[in-house]
Short mmCIF file of C-alpha atoms in Angstrom, two decimals:
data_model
loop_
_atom_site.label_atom_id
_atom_site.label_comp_id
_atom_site.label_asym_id
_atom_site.label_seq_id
_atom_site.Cartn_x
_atom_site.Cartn_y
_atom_site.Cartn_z
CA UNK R 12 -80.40 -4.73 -19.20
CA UNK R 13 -78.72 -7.33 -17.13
CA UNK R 14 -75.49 -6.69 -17.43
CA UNK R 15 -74.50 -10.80 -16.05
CA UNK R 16 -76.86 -11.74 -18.76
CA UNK R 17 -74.59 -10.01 -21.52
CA UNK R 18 -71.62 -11.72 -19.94
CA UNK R 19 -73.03 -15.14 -19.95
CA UNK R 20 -74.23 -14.42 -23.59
CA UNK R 21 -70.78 -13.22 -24.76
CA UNK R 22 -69.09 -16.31 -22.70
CA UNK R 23 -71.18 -19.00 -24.84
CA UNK R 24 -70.54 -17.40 -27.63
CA UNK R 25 -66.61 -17.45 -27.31
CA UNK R 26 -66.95 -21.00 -25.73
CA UNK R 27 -68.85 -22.65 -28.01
CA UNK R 28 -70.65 -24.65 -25.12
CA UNK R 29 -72.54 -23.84 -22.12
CA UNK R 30 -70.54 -26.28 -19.86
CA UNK R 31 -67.27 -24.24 -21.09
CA UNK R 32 -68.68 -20.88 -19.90
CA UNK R 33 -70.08 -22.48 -16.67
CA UNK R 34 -66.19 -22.99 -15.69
CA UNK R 35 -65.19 -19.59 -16.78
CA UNK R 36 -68.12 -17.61 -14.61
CA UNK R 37 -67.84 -19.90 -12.04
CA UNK R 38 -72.06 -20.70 -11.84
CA UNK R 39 -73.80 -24.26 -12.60
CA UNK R 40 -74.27 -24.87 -15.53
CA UNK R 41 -78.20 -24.53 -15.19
CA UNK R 42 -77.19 -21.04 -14.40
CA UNK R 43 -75.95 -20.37 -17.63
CA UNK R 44 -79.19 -22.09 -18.79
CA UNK R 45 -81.72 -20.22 -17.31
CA UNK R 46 -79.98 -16.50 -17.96
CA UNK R 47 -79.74 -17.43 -21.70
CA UNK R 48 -83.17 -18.22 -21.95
CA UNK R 49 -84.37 -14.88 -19.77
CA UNK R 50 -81.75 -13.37 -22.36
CA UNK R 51 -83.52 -14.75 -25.46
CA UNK R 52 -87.07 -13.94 -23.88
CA UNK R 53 -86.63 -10.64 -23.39
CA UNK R 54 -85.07 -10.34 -27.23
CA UNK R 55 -88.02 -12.30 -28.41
CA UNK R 56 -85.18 -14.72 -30.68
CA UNK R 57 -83.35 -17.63 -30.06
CA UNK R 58 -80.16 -16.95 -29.80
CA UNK R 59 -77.70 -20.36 -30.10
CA UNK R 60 -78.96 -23.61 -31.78
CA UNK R 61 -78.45 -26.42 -28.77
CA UNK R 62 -77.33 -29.94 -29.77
CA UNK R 63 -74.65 -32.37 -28.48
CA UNK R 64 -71.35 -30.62 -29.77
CA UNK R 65 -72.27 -27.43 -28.15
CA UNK R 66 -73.88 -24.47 -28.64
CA UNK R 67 -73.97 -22.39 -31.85
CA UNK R 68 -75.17 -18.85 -32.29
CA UNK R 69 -77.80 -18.35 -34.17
CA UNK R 70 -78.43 -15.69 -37.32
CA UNK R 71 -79.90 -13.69 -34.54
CA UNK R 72 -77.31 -14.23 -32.19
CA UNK R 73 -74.65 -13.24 -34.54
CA UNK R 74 -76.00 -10.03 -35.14
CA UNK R 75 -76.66 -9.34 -31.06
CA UNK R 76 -73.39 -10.25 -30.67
CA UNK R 77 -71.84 -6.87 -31.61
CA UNK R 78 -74.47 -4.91 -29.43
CA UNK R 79 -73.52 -7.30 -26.51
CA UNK R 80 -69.98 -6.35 -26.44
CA UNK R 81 -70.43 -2.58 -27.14
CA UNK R 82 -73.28 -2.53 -24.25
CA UNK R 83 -70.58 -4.16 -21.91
CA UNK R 84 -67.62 -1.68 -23.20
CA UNK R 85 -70.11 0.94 -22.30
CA UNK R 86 -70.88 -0.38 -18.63
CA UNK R 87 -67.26 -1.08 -18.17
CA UNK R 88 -66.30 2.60 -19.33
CA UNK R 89 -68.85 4.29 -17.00
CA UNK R 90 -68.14 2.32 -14.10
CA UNK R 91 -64.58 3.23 -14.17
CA UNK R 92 -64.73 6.90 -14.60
CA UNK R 93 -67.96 7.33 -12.28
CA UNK R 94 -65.52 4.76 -9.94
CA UNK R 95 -62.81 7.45 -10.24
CA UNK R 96 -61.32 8.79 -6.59
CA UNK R 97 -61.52 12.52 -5.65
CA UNK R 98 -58.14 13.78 -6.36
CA UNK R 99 -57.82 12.08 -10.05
CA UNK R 100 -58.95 13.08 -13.14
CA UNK R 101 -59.41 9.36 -15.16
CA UNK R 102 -58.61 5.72 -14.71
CA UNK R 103 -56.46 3.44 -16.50
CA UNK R 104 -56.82 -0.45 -15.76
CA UNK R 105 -53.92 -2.98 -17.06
CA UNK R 106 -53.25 -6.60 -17.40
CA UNK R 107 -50.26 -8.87 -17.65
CA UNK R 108 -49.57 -12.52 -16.78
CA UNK R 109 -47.65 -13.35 -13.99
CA UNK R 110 -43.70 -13.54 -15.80
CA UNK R 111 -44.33 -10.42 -16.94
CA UNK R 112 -45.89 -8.20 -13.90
CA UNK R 113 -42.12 -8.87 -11.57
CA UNK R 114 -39.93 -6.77 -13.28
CA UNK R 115 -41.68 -4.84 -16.74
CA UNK R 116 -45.17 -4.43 -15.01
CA UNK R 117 -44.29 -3.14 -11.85
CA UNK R 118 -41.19 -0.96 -13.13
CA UNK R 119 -44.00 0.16 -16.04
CA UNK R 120 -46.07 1.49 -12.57
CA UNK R 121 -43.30 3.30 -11.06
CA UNK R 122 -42.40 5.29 -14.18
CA UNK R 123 -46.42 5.90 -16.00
CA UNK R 124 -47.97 7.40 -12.17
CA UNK R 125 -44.98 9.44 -12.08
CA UNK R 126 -45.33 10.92 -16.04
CA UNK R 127 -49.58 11.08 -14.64
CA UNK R 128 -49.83 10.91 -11.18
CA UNK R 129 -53.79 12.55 -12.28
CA UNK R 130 -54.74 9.04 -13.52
CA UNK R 131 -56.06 6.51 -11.20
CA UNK R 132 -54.49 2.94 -12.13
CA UNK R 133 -55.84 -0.68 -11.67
CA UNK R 134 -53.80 -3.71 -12.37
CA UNK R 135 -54.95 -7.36 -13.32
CA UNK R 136 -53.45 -10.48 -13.27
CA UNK R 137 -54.28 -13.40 -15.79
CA UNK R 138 -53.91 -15.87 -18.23
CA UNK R 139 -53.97 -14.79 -22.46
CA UNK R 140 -57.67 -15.91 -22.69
CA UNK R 141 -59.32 -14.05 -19.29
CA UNK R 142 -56.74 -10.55 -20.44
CA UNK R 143 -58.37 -10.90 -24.04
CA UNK R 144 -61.10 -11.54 -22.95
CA UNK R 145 -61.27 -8.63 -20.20
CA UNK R 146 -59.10 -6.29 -23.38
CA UNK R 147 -62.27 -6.71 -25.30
CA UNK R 148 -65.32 -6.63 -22.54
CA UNK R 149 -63.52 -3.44 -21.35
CA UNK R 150 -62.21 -4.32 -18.19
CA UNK R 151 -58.76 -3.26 -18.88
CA UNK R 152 -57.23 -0.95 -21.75
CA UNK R 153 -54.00 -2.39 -22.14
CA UNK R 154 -52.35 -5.66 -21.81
CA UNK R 155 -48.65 -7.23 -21.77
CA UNK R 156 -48.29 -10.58 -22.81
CA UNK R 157 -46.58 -13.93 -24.59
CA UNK R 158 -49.75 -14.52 -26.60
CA UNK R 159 -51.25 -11.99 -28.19
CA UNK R 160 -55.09 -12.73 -29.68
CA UNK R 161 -55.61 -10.03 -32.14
CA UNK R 162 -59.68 -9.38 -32.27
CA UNK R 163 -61.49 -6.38 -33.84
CA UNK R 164 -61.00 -2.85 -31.35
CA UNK R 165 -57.60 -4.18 -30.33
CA UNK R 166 -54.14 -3.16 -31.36
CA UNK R 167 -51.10 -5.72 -31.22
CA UNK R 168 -47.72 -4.15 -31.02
CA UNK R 169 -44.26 -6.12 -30.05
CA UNK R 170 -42.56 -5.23 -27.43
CA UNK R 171 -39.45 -6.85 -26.19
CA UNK R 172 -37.89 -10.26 -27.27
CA UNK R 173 -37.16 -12.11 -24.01
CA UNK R 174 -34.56 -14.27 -23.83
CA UNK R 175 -34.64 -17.83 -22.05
CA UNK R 176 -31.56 -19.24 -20.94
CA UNK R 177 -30.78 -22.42 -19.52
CA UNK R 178 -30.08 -22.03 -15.30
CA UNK R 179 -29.08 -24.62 -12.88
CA UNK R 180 -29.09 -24.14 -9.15
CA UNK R 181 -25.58 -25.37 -8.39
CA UNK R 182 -21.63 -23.76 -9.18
CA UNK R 183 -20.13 -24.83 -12.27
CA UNK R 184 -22.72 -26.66 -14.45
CA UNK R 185 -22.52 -28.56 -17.17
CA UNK R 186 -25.07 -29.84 -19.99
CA UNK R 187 -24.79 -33.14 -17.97
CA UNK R 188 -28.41 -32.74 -16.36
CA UNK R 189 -29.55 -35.90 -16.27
CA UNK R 190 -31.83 -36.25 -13.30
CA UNK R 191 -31.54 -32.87 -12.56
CA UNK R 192 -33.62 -30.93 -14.91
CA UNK R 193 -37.60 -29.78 -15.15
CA UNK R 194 -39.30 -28.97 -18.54
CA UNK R 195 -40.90 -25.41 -18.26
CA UNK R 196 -43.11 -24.95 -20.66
CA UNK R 197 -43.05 -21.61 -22.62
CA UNK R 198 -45.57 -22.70 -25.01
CA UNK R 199 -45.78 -25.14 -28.55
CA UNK R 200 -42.64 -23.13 -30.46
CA UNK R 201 -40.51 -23.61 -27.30
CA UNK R 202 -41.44 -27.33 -26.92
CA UNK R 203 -40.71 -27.70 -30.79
CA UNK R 204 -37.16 -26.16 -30.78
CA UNK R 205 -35.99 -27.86 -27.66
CA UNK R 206 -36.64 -31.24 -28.95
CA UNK R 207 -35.27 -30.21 -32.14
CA UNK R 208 -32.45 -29.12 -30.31
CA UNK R 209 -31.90 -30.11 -27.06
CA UNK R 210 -33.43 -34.09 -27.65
CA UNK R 211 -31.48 -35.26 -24.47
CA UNK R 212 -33.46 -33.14 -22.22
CA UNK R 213 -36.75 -34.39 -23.51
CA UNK R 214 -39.37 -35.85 -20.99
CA UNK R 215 -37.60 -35.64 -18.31
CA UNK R 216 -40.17 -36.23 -16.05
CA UNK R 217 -41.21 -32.95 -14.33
CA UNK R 218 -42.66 -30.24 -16.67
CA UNK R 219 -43.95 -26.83 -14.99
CA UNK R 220 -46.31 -24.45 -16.89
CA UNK R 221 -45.84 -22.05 -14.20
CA UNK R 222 -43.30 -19.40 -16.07
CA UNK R 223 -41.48 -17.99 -14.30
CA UNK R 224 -43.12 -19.00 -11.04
CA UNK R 225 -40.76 -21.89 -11.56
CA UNK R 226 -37.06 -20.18 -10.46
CA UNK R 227 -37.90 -20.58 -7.25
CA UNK R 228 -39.31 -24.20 -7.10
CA UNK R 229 -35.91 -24.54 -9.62
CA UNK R 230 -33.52 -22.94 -7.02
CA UNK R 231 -35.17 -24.83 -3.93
CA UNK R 232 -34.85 -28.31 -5.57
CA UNK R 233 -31.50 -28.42 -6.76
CA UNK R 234 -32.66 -28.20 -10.31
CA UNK R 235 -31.99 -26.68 -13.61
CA UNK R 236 -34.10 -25.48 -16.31
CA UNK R 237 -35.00 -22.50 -18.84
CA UNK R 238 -35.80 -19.24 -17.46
CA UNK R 239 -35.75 -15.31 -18.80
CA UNK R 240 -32.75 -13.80 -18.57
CA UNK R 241 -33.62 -10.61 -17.25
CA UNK R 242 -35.82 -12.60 -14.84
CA UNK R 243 -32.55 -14.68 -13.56
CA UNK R 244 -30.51 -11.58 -13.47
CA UNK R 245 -31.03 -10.62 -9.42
CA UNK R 246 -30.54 -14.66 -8.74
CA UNK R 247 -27.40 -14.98 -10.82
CA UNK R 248 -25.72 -11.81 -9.06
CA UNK R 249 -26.75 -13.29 -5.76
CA UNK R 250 -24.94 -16.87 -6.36
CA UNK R 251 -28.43 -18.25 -6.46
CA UNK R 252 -28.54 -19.25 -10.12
CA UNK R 253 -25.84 -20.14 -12.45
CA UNK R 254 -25.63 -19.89 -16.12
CA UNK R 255 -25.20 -23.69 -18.14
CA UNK R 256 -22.14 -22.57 -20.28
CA UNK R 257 -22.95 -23.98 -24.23
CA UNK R 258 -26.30 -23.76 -23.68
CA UNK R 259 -28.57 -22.52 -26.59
CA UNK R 260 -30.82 -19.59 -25.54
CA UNK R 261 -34.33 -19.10 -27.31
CA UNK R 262 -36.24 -16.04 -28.03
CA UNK R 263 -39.45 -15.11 -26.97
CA UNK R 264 -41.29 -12.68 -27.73
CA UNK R 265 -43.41 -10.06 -25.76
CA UNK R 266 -46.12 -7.81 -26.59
CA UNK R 267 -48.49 -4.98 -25.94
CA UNK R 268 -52.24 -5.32 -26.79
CA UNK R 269 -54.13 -2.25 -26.55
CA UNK R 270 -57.67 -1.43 -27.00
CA UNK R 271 -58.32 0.71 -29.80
CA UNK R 272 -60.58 3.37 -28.33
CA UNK R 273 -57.70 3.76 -25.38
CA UNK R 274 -58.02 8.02 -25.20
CA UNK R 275 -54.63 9.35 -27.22
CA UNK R 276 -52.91 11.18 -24.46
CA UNK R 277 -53.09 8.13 -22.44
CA UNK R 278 -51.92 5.80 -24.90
CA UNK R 279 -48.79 7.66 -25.30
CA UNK R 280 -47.99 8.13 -21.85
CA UNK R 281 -47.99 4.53 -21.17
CA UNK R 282 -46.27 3.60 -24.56
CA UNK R 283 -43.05 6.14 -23.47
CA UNK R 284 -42.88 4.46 -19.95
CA UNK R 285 -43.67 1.45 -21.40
CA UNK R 286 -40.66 1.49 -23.67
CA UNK R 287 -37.93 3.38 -20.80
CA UNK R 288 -38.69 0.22 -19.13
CA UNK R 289 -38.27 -2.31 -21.49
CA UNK R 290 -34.95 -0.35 -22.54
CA UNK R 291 -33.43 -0.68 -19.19
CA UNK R 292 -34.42 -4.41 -19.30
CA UNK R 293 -32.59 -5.09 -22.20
CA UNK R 294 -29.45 -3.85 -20.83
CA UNK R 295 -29.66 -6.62 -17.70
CA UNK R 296 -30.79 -9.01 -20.62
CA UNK R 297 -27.85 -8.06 -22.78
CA UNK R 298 -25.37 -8.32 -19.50
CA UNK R 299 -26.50 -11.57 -18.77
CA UNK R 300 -26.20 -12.74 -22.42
CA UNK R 301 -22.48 -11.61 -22.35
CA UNK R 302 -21.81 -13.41 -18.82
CA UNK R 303 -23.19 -16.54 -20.97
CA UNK R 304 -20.67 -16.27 -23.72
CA UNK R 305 -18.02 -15.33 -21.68
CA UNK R 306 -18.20 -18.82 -20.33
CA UNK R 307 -18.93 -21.26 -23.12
CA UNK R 308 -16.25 -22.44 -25.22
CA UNK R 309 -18.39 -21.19 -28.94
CA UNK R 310 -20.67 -18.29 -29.25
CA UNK R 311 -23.81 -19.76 -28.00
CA UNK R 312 -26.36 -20.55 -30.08
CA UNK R 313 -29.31 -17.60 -30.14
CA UNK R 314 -32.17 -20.02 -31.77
CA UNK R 315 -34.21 -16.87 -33.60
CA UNK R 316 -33.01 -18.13 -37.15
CA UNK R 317 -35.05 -21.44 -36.90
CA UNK R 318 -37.69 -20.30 -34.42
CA UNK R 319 -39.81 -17.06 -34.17
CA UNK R 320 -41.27 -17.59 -30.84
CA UNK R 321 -44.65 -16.07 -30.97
CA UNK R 322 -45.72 -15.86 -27.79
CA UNK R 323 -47.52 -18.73 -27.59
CA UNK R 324 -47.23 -20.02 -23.69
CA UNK R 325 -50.59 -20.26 -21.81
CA UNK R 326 -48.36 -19.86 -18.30
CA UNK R 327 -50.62 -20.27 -14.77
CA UNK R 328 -51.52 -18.14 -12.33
#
């Protein structure tokens, strides 16, 4: 079997449209044409009904689809451990989106190849849709990110709660940002509670989806904006960053997806680094926190009453 045939299939599928998975596997989109229909030859059934909304699977097609993604998880499985180098005894591949790879993903590498320096490691880097979508193909066995998409023979488990605090690059700032401010966007709960709370700030003409990609664009531009605290931390001890006394900070939560069928032993070990991590984290988190309340005149506001976060940003590259 054709293994980019199976891929193409399961893209469709999860598309809805043949256009849509033409963008994701970068082909035309008679591409994804012609290896559906070798696809549907070979299984003697049409598999999606074609019309002008998009593509829908079929009775057929519905009941392939399970085979498709447990002949990929198969392929993916046995190229990894036939991939494996001389010297290691398994491989374990991981994904996180870009915020989240600086300072938990790379510490998380450090601390799991020293518990098993035995297991070979490969990392990815991606958006919530291509590490789901890689979590269930088989391409990686664990992810960490803001938007979990819980889908059968994966495991969501929380994490951390980030916490995003208002930065400007400049000594002594105020809530006064008029002019001097960019709208990152962490997502539809974030963009909810800030208008709710912070309506002043609204549209202020620059919004970056670029997590947090966007201290550094922030810090070069004379700018202010929200930001993880643990992320800031480094910038704010260097006089790079300051803390906007008053400010509200808002939660946001991160998580661990894990695919089901992850081998026990393995699991474990990366949970227990995974977690020694995260726990020194929240002690630069917490530090930073405290440097916030030390300067504000009240107790700033900690919006987790009124907002549960939820992971829901769909950050870039």
């Amino acid at each position: 079997m054709d293994i980019a045939l199976i891929r193409t299939f399961l893209e469709v599928a999860a598309n809805g449209s043949f256009a849509g998975a033409s963008d994701r596997l970068f082909v035309t989109q008679s591409a994804v044409s012609l290896r559906i229909a070798r696809l549907e030859a070979s299984l003697g059934r049409a598999l999606f009904t074609r019309s002008k909304a998009g593509a829908e699977l079929t009775d057929a097609g519905r009941h392939f689809e399970s085979y498709a993604l447990s002949l990929l998880r198969t392929w993916e499985e046995a190229r990894q451990q036939i991939a494996v180098p001389e010297g290691f005894t398994t491989s374990l591949s991981v994904g996180a989106q870009y915020s989240l790879w600086a300072r938990l993903g790379f510490g998380w590498l450090d601390r799991f190849r020293a518990m098993r320096p035995d297991v070979n490691l490969r990392a990815e880097l991606g958006m919530p849709d291509r590490l789901t979508r890689y979590l269930i193909e088989g391409v990686i066995q664990m992810g960490l990110l803001y938007t979990p998409h819980l889908r059968p023979g994966l495991a969501v488990e929380k994490l951390m709660d980030e916490q995003l605090v208002l930065v400007a690059s400049w000594p002594n700032p105020d809530m006064d940002l008029a002019g001097r401010y960019a709208f990152v966007d962490w997502g539809p709960e974030f963009v909810q509670a800030h208008a709710l709370h912070l309506p002043d700030l609204t549209n202020p003409g620059l919004t970056l989806s670029l997590g947090a990609m966007s201290a550094e664009y922030i810090r070069q531009r004379g700018l202010a904006g929200y930001l993880p605290a643990r992320y800031v931390a480094r910038h704010l001890d260097r006089g790079e960053l300051f803390l906007v006394p008053d400010a509200p900070s808002f939660p946001y939560p991160v998580w661990t997806v894990w695919r089901e069928d992850l081998p026990a032993d393995l699991r474990s070990a990366a949970e227990i680094a995974l977690r020694e991590v995260a726990a020194g984290l929240a002690v630069e988190q917490d530090q930073v926190m405290t440097r916030l309340e030390a300067i504000s005149e009240e107790t700033p506001t900690a919006l987790g009453s009124d907002w549960s976060g939820g992971g829901q940003a769909d950050e870039q590259e």
